[in-house]
Short mmCIF file of C-alpha atoms in Angstrom, two decimals:
data_model
loop_
_atom_site.label_atom_id
_atom_site.label_comp_id
_atom_site.label_asym_id
_atom_site.label_seq_id
_atom_site.Cartn_x
_atom_site.Cartn_y
_atom_site.Cartn_z
CA MET A 1 -16.05 -20.31 -18.91
CA ASP A 2 -12.44 -21.28 -18.27
CA LYS A 3 -11.52 -22.05 -14.70
CA ILE A 4 -8.99 -19.73 -13.07
CA PRO A 5 -5.84 -21.71 -12.26
CA LEU A 6 -4.95 -21.81 -8.59
CA ASN A 7 -1.22 -22.12 -9.22
CA TYR A 8 -0.13 -21.07 -12.68
CA GLU A 9 3.63 -21.19 -12.19
CA ALA A 10 6.20 -21.68 -9.45
CA SER A 11 7.05 -18.45 -7.68
CA GLY A 12 9.45 -19.47 -4.93
CA GLY A 13 12.36 -17.56 -6.47
CA ASP A 14 12.76 -14.62 -8.82
CA THR A 15 10.48 -15.06 -11.81
CA HIS A 16 11.37 -13.39 -15.14
CA LYS A 17 13.26 -10.79 -13.09
CA GLN A 18 13.99 -7.41 -14.67
CA VAL A 19 15.99 -4.42 -13.46
CA THR A 20 14.47 -0.95 -13.67
CA ASN A 21 14.78 2.54 -12.17
CA CYS A 22 11.01 3.10 -11.94
CA LEU A 23 7.97 1.04 -11.09
CA PRO A 24 6.10 -0.70 -13.92
CA GLN A 25 3.18 1.44 -15.09
CA GLU A 26 0.60 -1.14 -14.09
CA VAL A 27 1.90 -1.03 -10.51
CA VAL A 28 1.81 2.78 -10.54
CA GLN A 29 -1.80 2.64 -11.75
CA CYS A 30 -2.65 0.16 -9.01
CA LEU A 31 -1.08 2.43 -6.37
CA GLU A 32 -2.95 5.44 -7.74
CA ASN A 33 -6.30 3.63 -7.81
CA ALA A 34 -6.20 1.88 -4.45
CA ARG A 35 -7.05 3.68 -1.22
CA PHE A 36 -5.26 1.38 1.23
CA LEU A 37 -2.47 -1.19 1.33
CA HIS A 38 -1.32 -3.88 3.75
CA LEU A 39 1.98 -3.26 5.54
CA ALA A 40 3.81 -6.31 6.89
CA THR A 41 6.52 -5.82 9.52
CA CYS A 42 8.36 -8.38 11.62
CA THR A 43 10.64 -8.63 14.61
CA ASP A 44 11.76 -11.64 16.67
CA ASN A 45 10.09 -13.86 14.04
CA VAL A 46 6.67 -12.43 14.94
CA PRO A 47 4.95 -10.88 11.90
CA ASN A 48 2.42 -8.05 12.04
CA VAL A 49 0.13 -6.85 9.24
CA SER A 50 -1.62 -3.47 9.24
CA LEU A 51 -4.11 -1.87 6.86
CA MET A 52 -2.64 1.53 5.99
CA ASN A 53 -3.52 4.72 4.20
CA TYR A 54 -0.55 5.79 2.07
CA THR A 55 0.98 8.13 -0.48
CA TYR A 56 3.09 6.95 -3.42
CA LEU A 57 5.84 9.29 -4.62
CA PRO A 58 7.77 8.36 -7.80
CA SER A 59 10.59 10.70 -6.74
CA SER A 60 11.60 12.89 -3.82
CA PRO A 61 14.57 14.96 -2.59
CA TYR A 62 15.23 12.38 0.14
CA SER A 63 15.47 9.13 -1.85
CA SER A 64 16.99 7.90 -5.10
CA VAL A 65 14.12 5.42 -5.61
CA PRO A 66 10.30 5.69 -5.47
CA VAL A 67 8.84 5.74 -1.96
CA ILE A 68 5.66 4.94 -0.06
CA VAL A 69 4.73 7.35 2.76
CA MET A 70 2.56 6.36 5.74
CA THR A 71 2.01 7.56 9.28
CA THR A 72 1.69 5.72 12.58
CA ASN A 73 1.39 6.25 16.30
CA PRO A 74 4.91 6.31 17.77
CA ARG A 75 3.91 3.61 20.26
CA SER A 76 2.40 1.25 17.68
CA ARG A 77 3.68 -2.26 17.09
CA LYS A 78 4.67 -1.39 13.53
CA THR A 79 6.85 1.45 14.81
CA THR A 80 8.64 -0.89 17.20
CA ASN A 81 9.08 -3.45 14.44
CA ILE A 82 10.48 -0.95 11.94
CA VAL A 83 13.03 0.35 14.46
CA ALA A 84 14.18 -3.24 15.06
CA ASN A 85 13.92 -4.48 11.47
CA SER A 86 13.68 -2.11 8.51
CA ASN A 87 12.69 -4.80 6.02
CA VAL A 88 8.99 -4.56 5.17
CA SER A 89 6.57 -5.93 2.61
CA LEU A 90 3.55 -4.14 1.16
CA LEU A 91 0.57 -5.65 -0.64
CA VAL A 92 -1.63 -3.45 -2.82
CA HIS A 93 -4.46 -4.18 -5.27
CA ASP A 94 -7.65 -2.51 -6.43
CA TRP A 95 -9.72 -5.56 -7.23
CA VAL A 96 -13.42 -5.71 -6.53
CA SER A 97 -13.93 -9.34 -5.60
CA HIS A 98 -16.80 -11.53 -4.52
CA ARG A 99 -16.63 -14.78 -2.59
CA PRO A 100 -19.37 -17.12 -3.83
CA PRO A 101 -21.37 -19.16 -1.31
CA THR A 102 -19.55 -22.25 -0.08
CA GLN A 103 -21.02 -25.73 -0.35
CA GLY A 104 -22.06 -25.53 3.31
CA ARG A 105 -23.93 -22.29 2.73
CA ARG A 106 -25.76 -23.76 -0.26
CA MET A 107 -27.07 -26.78 1.65
CA SER A 108 -30.80 -27.00 2.09
CA GLY A 109 -32.53 -27.78 5.36
CA GLY A 110 -34.00 -26.02 8.32
CA SER A 111 -30.63 -25.04 9.79
CA SER A 112 -29.17 -23.58 6.61
CA PRO A 113 -29.27 -19.84 5.97
CA GLY A 114 -31.78 -18.45 3.53
CA PRO A 115 -31.01 -16.66 0.26
CA GLU A 116 -28.40 -13.93 0.47
CA HIS A 117 -29.71 -10.38 0.22
CA ARG A 118 -27.15 -8.01 -1.32
CA SER A 119 -27.23 -4.26 -0.96
CA SER A 120 -27.61 -2.14 -4.07
CA LEU A 121 -23.94 -1.12 -3.73
CA ALA A 122 -22.80 -4.75 -3.59
CA SER A 123 -24.89 -5.57 -6.66
CA LEU A 124 -23.40 -2.61 -8.50
CA LEU A 125 -19.86 -3.67 -7.67
CA LEU A 126 -20.54 -7.25 -8.74
CA ASN A 127 -21.87 -6.05 -12.07
CA LEU A 128 -18.98 -3.72 -12.87
CA ASN A 129 -17.27 -4.34 -16.18
CA SER A 130 -14.23 -6.42 -15.22
CA THR A 131 -12.12 -4.78 -17.95
CA ALA A 132 -12.34 -1.50 -16.02
CA MET A 133 -10.78 -3.04 -12.92
CA SER A 134 -7.16 -3.87 -12.20
CA SER A 135 -6.31 -7.51 -12.69
CA ILE A 136 -3.04 -7.56 -10.74
CA SER A 137 -1.82 -7.39 -7.19
CA ALA A 138 1.61 -6.03 -6.34
CA THR A 139 3.84 -7.21 -3.52
CA ILE A 140 6.42 -4.51 -2.81
CA GLY A 141 9.59 -5.09 -0.83
CA GLY A 142 11.35 -2.16 0.76
CA ALA A 143 13.41 -0.63 3.52
CA ALA A 144 11.37 1.41 6.00
CA ARG A 145 12.60 4.27 8.14
CA LEU A 146 11.05 6.88 10.42
CA ALA A 147 11.58 10.49 9.39
CA PRO A 148 13.47 12.34 12.15
CA SER A 149 10.97 14.24 14.30
CA GLY A 150 10.87 17.95 13.49
CA SER A 151 13.14 17.59 10.45
CA GLU A 152 12.71 19.11 7.00
CA GLU A 153 12.35 15.57 5.69
CA GLU A 154 9.41 14.92 8.01
CA LYS A 155 7.82 18.23 7.03
CA TYR A 156 8.20 17.48 3.32
CA PHE A 157 6.67 14.01 3.49
CA THR A 158 3.90 15.19 5.85
CA GLU A 159 2.87 17.88 3.35
CA GLN A 160 2.89 15.37 0.47
CA HIS A 161 0.82 12.91 2.49
CA LEU A 162 -1.73 15.54 3.51
CA ALA A 163 -2.08 16.82 -0.06
CA ASN A 164 -2.65 13.28 -1.32
CA ASN A 165 -5.32 12.56 1.29
CA THR A 166 -7.49 15.66 0.99
CA PHE A 167 -10.49 14.69 -1.07
CA GLU A 168 -13.19 16.48 -3.03
CA GLU A 169 -15.17 17.25 0.10
CA GLY A 170 -12.24 19.51 1.03
CA GLU A 171 -11.67 17.90 4.42
CA PRO A 172 -8.32 16.13 4.84
CA MET A 173 -8.32 12.63 6.27
CA PHE A 174 -5.47 13.81 8.50
CA ARG A 175 -5.35 17.28 10.01
CA PRO A 176 -2.09 18.86 11.21
CA ASP A 177 -2.12 21.10 14.28
CA SER A 178 0.39 23.93 14.54
CA ILE A 179 2.11 24.81 17.79
CA SER A 180 1.22 28.33 18.85
CA GLY A 181 2.72 30.57 21.48
CA ALA A 182 6.16 31.98 22.15
CA SER A 183 7.41 28.75 23.71
CA ALA A 184 7.04 26.91 20.40
CA GLY A 185 9.79 28.88 18.72
CA ALA A 186 9.81 30.43 15.25
CA GLY A 187 8.49 28.14 12.57
CA ALA A 188 8.02 25.23 14.96
CA ARG A 189 5.38 22.71 13.97
CA ASP A 190 3.96 19.73 15.77
CA SER A 191 2.91 17.02 13.33
CA HIS A 192 -0.47 15.74 14.42
CA PHE A 193 -2.88 13.67 12.37
CA VAL A 194 -6.30 13.68 13.96
CA ALA A 195 -6.36 16.38 16.61
CA GLY A 196 -4.20 15.65 19.61
CA GLU A 197 -2.64 12.43 18.37
CA GLU A 198 1.12 12.16 17.89
CA VAL A 199 2.39 10.42 14.77
CA ARG A 200 5.62 9.36 13.14
CA VAL A 201 6.11 9.48 9.41
CA ILE A 202 7.15 6.19 7.80
CA ILE A 203 9.07 6.27 4.51
CA VAL A 204 9.55 3.04 2.59
CA ASP A 205 12.28 3.06 -0.07
CA ILE A 206 11.05 0.57 -2.66
CA LYS A 207 13.60 -2.15 -3.49
CA ASP A 208 11.62 -4.67 -5.54
CA VAL A 209 8.15 -5.53 -6.71
CA ARG A 210 6.35 -8.71 -7.69
CA ILE A 211 3.26 -8.60 -9.88
CA SER A 212 0.74 -11.42 -9.80
CA ASP A 213 -2.15 -11.38 -12.24
CA TRP A 214 -5.52 -13.10 -12.07
CA LYS A 215 -4.18 -16.10 -14.00
CA GLY A 216 -1.40 -16.71 -11.47
CA THR A 217 1.40 -15.38 -13.69
CA VAL A 218 4.24 -13.84 -11.67
CA ARG A 219 6.79 -11.21 -12.74
CA ASP A 220 9.60 -9.67 -10.68
CA TRP A 221 11.40 -6.33 -10.86
CA ALA A 222 14.37 -4.99 -8.91
CA LEU A 223 14.60 -1.21 -8.54
CA VAL A 224 17.97 0.51 -8.74
CA PRO A 225 18.94 4.20 -8.87
CA ASP A 226 19.53 5.78 -12.28
CA ALA A 227 23.31 5.84 -11.86
CA SER A 228 23.49 2.14 -11.06
CA LEU A 229 21.38 1.32 -14.11
CA VAL A 230 23.63 3.38 -16.38
CA ASN A 231 26.78 1.79 -14.99
CA GLY A 232 25.34 -1.66 -15.33
CA ASP A 233 25.81 -2.51 -11.64
#
């Protein structure tokens, strides 16, 4: 069996960069298959990474490029970071991976651990046909913003996010609570995910994407609106 290269090609700059008005299909498939992604924000040279539930939208009335929608507590670190610095990075993949025992864990002797006992689920995942799994990870660069509270934009993205995160059991991962009573005003709505918890809606306008495959090959794309692509800008 061939060894997987640890560093197939240099990737410090743009590699085989292409310009497009939509995400490559393999990235779309990865976004549709995965349940979570990692969101990296930064302010004052202090990075922060969060595991996030998300919704991918190839188009919307509020952006000329594809977007990623997420939600967060208004007092979270990521919210503070996004207000200070809109540049974010997202990492998404749907690999099922297994870390083999290290040399230290394989050592014999009274102090070494015994044989590993895997659950039936772990064994099933390890035995999955690798051709059925994604073999890429995608690093997505974008500009993040918070939808204005109470706006039509916030309502639109909230509804899209809820629809995308209601599963076969019929129970949404996030549950909105409506404001009731005369003091709320006609049509007023308080966006809550998980009863009683305030949230802000994060929209990330995708600017570029880097695909890395299991061999270490890297490919870059820059996303531009349709008009810019037609005009050659």
